[in-house]
Amino acid sequence: TLADLKKNSYVSRLKKIDPALRPDAVLCQLSTNDATKKVPLGVIADGFQTADFDTATVAGALEYIIAYCKETWGCPVTFYTQTRYDSVFYADMVELLLKLREKWAIRVIDLWNNEELNNITPQQRARWLADPIHPTKAGYREWWTPALAEGLEKVFK
């Protein structure tokens, strides 16, 4: 999960990355596990410091990740979303992320709201998805990667 609920959370793993690294950018997926586990959405904080965020919530974890990357590496942060599947919880997470884009001036590669990308045939769905959420290797290669590459080109322009 994004939310710092267990030792394998995005927040916990982020803290293990060498702060001396100098990445050009950080790319992070808006995790579907938080939606599946119904992690509390939380609220967008008023502040901008890592201490201001409740990392046990999706909002707090997202803001912590953004603040930590900016404070530690001073690089741009980009999130990408899942393609559409049947989840009100994930839809709320995407909406939250889009609000955070305004607060933090981050980039979002929004696969969730990409109608063209989500308008696939039943045959493509069978080839590209292992289950309603997870792409197959073909799904990553033929469906998601071109959309992500296009989004990343915009980030680095």
mmCIF file of C-alpha atoms in Angstrom:
data_model
loop_
_atom_site.group_PDB
_atom_site.id
_atom_site.type_symbol
_atom_site.label_atom_id
_atom_site.label_comp_id
_atom_site.label_asym_id
_atom_site.label_seq_id
_atom_site.Cartn_x
_atom_site.Cartn_y
_atom_site.Cartn_z
ATOM 1 C CA THR A 1 0.000 0.000 0.000
ATOM 2 C CA LEU A 2 0.917 3.633 -0.281
ATOM 3 C CA ALA A 3 -0.277 4.094 3.312
ATOM 4 C CA ASP A 4 2.367 3.263 5.866
ATOM 5 C CA LEU A 5 0.533 0.381 7.524
ATOM 6 C CA LYS A 6 3.181 -2.351 7.181
ATOM 7 C CA LYS A 7 6.936 -2.512 6.648
ATOM 8 C CA ASN A 8 6.485 -2.968 2.889
ATOM 9 C CA SER A 9 4.481 0.211 2.269
ATOM 10 C CA TYR A 10 5.541 2.695 -0.388
ATOM 11 C CA VAL A 11 6.476 5.130 2.402
ATOM 12 C CA SER A 12 8.678 2.560 4.156
ATOM 13 C CA ARG A 13 10.369 1.460 0.940
ATOM 14 C CA LEU A 14 10.981 5.070 -0.117
ATOM 15 C CA LYS A 15 12.916 5.741 3.087
ATOM 16 C CA LYS A 16 15.281 2.854 2.234
ATOM 17 C CA ILE A 17 16.460 4.469 -0.999
ATOM 18 C CA ASP A 18 19.851 6.139 -0.723
ATOM 19 C CA PRO A 19 19.288 9.870 -0.152
ATOM 20 C CA ALA A 20 22.593 10.541 -1.928
ATOM 21 C CA LEU A 21 21.102 9.407 -5.239
ATOM 22 C CA ARG A 22 20.314 12.158 -7.680
ATOM 23 C CA PRO A 23 17.376 10.926 -9.778
ATOM 24 C CA ASP A 24 16.114 12.960 -12.701
ATOM 25 C CA ALA A 25 12.559 12.193 -11.583
ATOM 26 C CA VAL A 26 10.488 9.856 -9.434
ATOM 27 C CA LEU A 27 7.683 7.835 -11.012
ATOM 28 C CA CYS A 28 5.170 6.240 -8.657
ATOM 29 C CA GLN A 29 2.046 4.177 -9.245
ATOM 30 C CA LEU A 30 -1.174 5.093 -7.472
ATOM 31 C CA SER A 31 -1.478 1.716 -5.756
ATOM 32 C CA THR A 32 -4.617 -0.354 -6.222
ATOM 33 C CA ASN A 33 -3.865 -2.176 -2.959
ATOM 34 C CA ASP A 34 -5.017 0.807 -0.910
ATOM 35 C CA ALA A 35 -8.397 0.640 -2.668
ATOM 36 C CA THR A 36 -8.632 -3.144 -2.349
ATOM 37 C CA LYS A 37 -7.805 -2.955 1.358
ATOM 38 C CA LYS A 38 -10.106 0.059 1.786
ATOM 39 C CA VAL A 39 -7.404 2.169 3.427
ATOM 40 C CA PRO A 40 -8.899 5.455 4.711
ATOM 41 C CA LEU A 41 -8.656 8.184 2.083
ATOM 42 C CA GLY A 42 -7.808 10.919 4.575
ATOM 43 C CA VAL A 43 -7.649 14.618 3.776
ATOM 44 C CA ILE A 44 -5.235 16.951 2.046
ATOM 45 C CA ALA A 45 -3.158 18.689 4.693
ATOM 46 C CA ASP A 46 -2.651 22.429 4.942
ATOM 47 C CA GLY A 47 1.124 22.116 5.241
ATOM 48 C CA PHE A 48 3.961 20.991 3.008
ATOM 49 C CA GLN A 49 6.355 19.325 5.493
ATOM 50 C CA THR A 50 6.634 15.541 5.919
ATOM 51 C CA ALA A 51 5.628 15.911 9.580
ATOM 52 C CA ASP A 52 2.283 17.386 8.479
ATOM 53 C CA PHE A 53 0.947 14.156 6.952
ATOM 54 C CA ASP A 54 -0.953 11.181 8.373
ATOM 55 C CA THR A 55 0.795 8.416 6.454
ATOM 56 C CA ALA A 56 -1.773 5.842 7.637
ATOM 57 C CA THR A 57 -4.141 7.382 5.055
ATOM 58 C CA VAL A 58 -3.893 7.524 1.274
ATOM 59 C CA ALA A 59 -3.785 11.337 1.224
ATOM 60 C CA GLY A 60 -1.121 11.497 3.903
ATOM 61 C CA ALA A 61 1.021 8.836 2.245
ATOM 62 C CA LEU A 62 0.802 10.549 -1.141
ATOM 63 C CA GLU A 63 1.726 13.922 0.326
ATOM 64 C CA TYR A 64 4.565 12.381 2.324
ATOM 65 C CA ILE A 65 5.963 10.699 -0.802
ATOM 66 C CA ILE A 66 5.803 13.952 -2.764
ATOM 67 C CA ALA A 67 7.323 16.057 0.032
ATOM 68 C CA TYR A 68 10.049 13.508 0.763
ATOM 69 C CA CYS A 69 11.091 13.289 -2.895
ATOM 70 C CA LYS A 70 11.150 17.065 -3.272
ATOM 71 C CA GLU A 71 13.043 17.588 0.020
ATOM 72 C CA THR A 72 15.487 14.721 -0.466
ATOM 73 C CA TRP A 73 16.193 14.795 -4.193
ATOM 74 C CA GLY A 74 14.687 18.038 -5.477
ATOM 75 C CA CYS A 75 13.349 16.269 -8.533
ATOM 76 C CA PRO A 76 9.979 16.223 -10.260
ATOM 77 C CA VAL A 77 7.437 13.663 -9.066
ATOM 78 C CA THR A 78 5.022 11.925 -11.410
ATOM 79 C CA PHE A 79 2.272 9.477 -10.500
ATOM 80 C CA TYR A 80 0.440 7.209 -12.869
ATOM 81 C CA THR A 81 -2.945 5.689 -12.301
ATOM 82 C CA GLN A 82 -4.456 2.335 -13.042
ATOM 83 C CA THR A 83 -6.690 1.867 -16.054
ATOM 84 C CA ARG A 84 -10.374 1.777 -15.197
ATOM 85 C CA TYR A 85 -11.831 -1.124 -13.219
ATOM 86 C CA ASP A 86 -14.861 -1.487 -10.960
ATOM 87 C CA SER A 87 -13.786 0.380 -7.816
ATOM 88 C CA VAL A 88 -15.418 3.393 -6.210
ATOM 89 C CA PHE A 89 -12.511 3.498 -3.745
ATOM 90 C CA TYR A 90 -9.915 3.772 -6.500
ATOM 91 C CA ALA A 91 -12.002 6.384 -8.327
ATOM 92 C CA ASP A 92 -11.884 8.455 -5.117
ATOM 93 C CA MET A 93 -8.114 7.966 -4.942
ATOM 94 C CA VAL A 94 -7.702 9.231 -8.510
ATOM 95 C CA GLU A 95 -9.829 12.281 -7.709
ATOM 96 C CA LEU A 96 -7.666 12.929 -4.637
ATOM 97 C CA LEU A 97 -4.473 12.594 -6.682
ATOM 98 C CA LEU A 98 -5.753 15.106 -9.225
ATOM 99 C CA LYS A 99 -6.393 17.589 -6.381
ATOM 100 C CA LEU A 100 -2.867 16.966 -5.072
ATOM 101 C CA ARG A 101 -1.537 17.730 -8.551
ATOM 102 C CA GLU A 102 -2.815 21.279 -8.067
ATOM 103 C CA LYS A 103 -1.364 21.681 -4.571
ATOM 104 C CA TRP A 104 2.048 20.194 -5.318
ATOM 105 C CA ALA A 105 2.539 20.927 -9.049
ATOM 106 C CA ILE A 106 3.194 17.252 -9.725
ATOM 107 C CA ARG A 107 2.548 15.435 -12.971
ATOM 108 C CA VAL A 108 -0.074 12.717 -13.318
ATOM 109 C CA ILE A 109 -0.274 10.209 -16.130
ATOM 110 C CA ASP A 110 -3.967 9.513 -15.850
ATOM 111 C CA LEU A 111 -4.773 6.123 -17.367
ATOM 112 C CA TRP A 112 -7.996 5.937 -15.311
ATOM 113 C CA ASN A 113 -9.717 8.817 -17.136
ATOM 114 C CA ASN A 114 -8.236 8.061 -20.560
ATOM 115 C CA GLU A 115 -11.389 7.048 -22.466
ATOM 116 C CA GLU A 116 -9.513 5.924 -25.564
ATOM 117 C CA LEU A 117 -7.189 3.707 -23.533
ATOM 118 C CA ASN A 118 -10.064 2.221 -21.541
ATOM 119 C CA ASN A 119 -12.233 1.550 -24.596
ATOM 120 C CA ILE A 120 -10.957 -1.958 -25.319
ATOM 121 C CA THR A 121 -12.659 -4.939 -26.870
ATOM 122 C CA PRO A 122 -13.465 -8.124 -24.946
ATOM 123 C CA GLN A 123 -10.680 -9.830 -26.926
ATOM 124 C CA GLN A 124 -8.161 -7.180 -25.874
ATOM 125 C CA ARG A 125 -9.386 -7.416 -22.301
ATOM 126 C CA ALA A 126 -8.796 -11.190 -22.328
ATOM 127 C CA ARG A 127 -5.286 -10.718 -23.778
ATOM 128 C CA TRP A 128 -4.227 -7.688 -21.740
ATOM 129 C CA LEU A 129 -5.608 -8.393 -18.264
ATOM 130 C CA ALA A 130 -4.789 -11.285 -15.939
ATOM 131 C CA ASP A 131 -7.723 -10.214 -13.733
ATOM 132 C CA PRO A 132 -9.836 -7.030 -13.539
ATOM 133 C CA ILE A 133 -6.857 -5.052 -12.171
ATOM 134 C CA HIS A 134 -3.510 -6.531 -13.242
ATOM 135 C CA PRO A 135 -2.180 -6.369 -16.803
ATOM 136 C CA THR A 136 -0.515 -9.366 -18.384
ATOM 137 C CA LYS A 137 2.939 -9.022 -19.959
ATOM 138 C CA ALA A 138 1.164 -8.332 -23.252
ATOM 139 C CA GLY A 139 -1.034 -5.776 -21.494
ATOM 140 C CA TYR A 140 1.982 -3.904 -20.202
ATOM 141 C CA ARG A 141 3.830 -4.121 -23.518
ATOM 142 C CA GLU A 142 0.983 -3.335 -25.922
ATOM 143 C CA TRP A 143 -1.471 -1.300 -23.840
ATOM 144 C CA TRP A 144 0.086 0.492 -20.863
ATOM 145 C CA THR A 145 3.687 1.079 -21.998
ATOM 146 C CA PRO A 146 2.810 3.208 -25.050
ATOM 147 C CA ALA A 147 0.523 5.387 -22.883
ATOM 148 C CA LEU A 148 3.118 5.661 -20.124
ATOM 149 C CA ALA A 149 5.888 6.460 -22.631
ATOM 150 C CA GLU A 150 3.751 9.224 -24.127
ATOM 151 C CA GLY A 151 3.055 10.602 -20.647
ATOM 152 C CA LEU A 152 6.739 10.508 -19.695
ATOM 153 C CA GLU A 153 7.707 12.318 -22.897
ATOM 154 C CA LYS A 154 5.468 15.176 -21.771
ATOM 155 C CA VAL A 155 7.048 15.136 -18.308
ATOM 156 C CA PHE A 156 10.554 15.522 -19.686
ATOM 157 C CA LYS A 157 9.767 18.207 -22.287
#
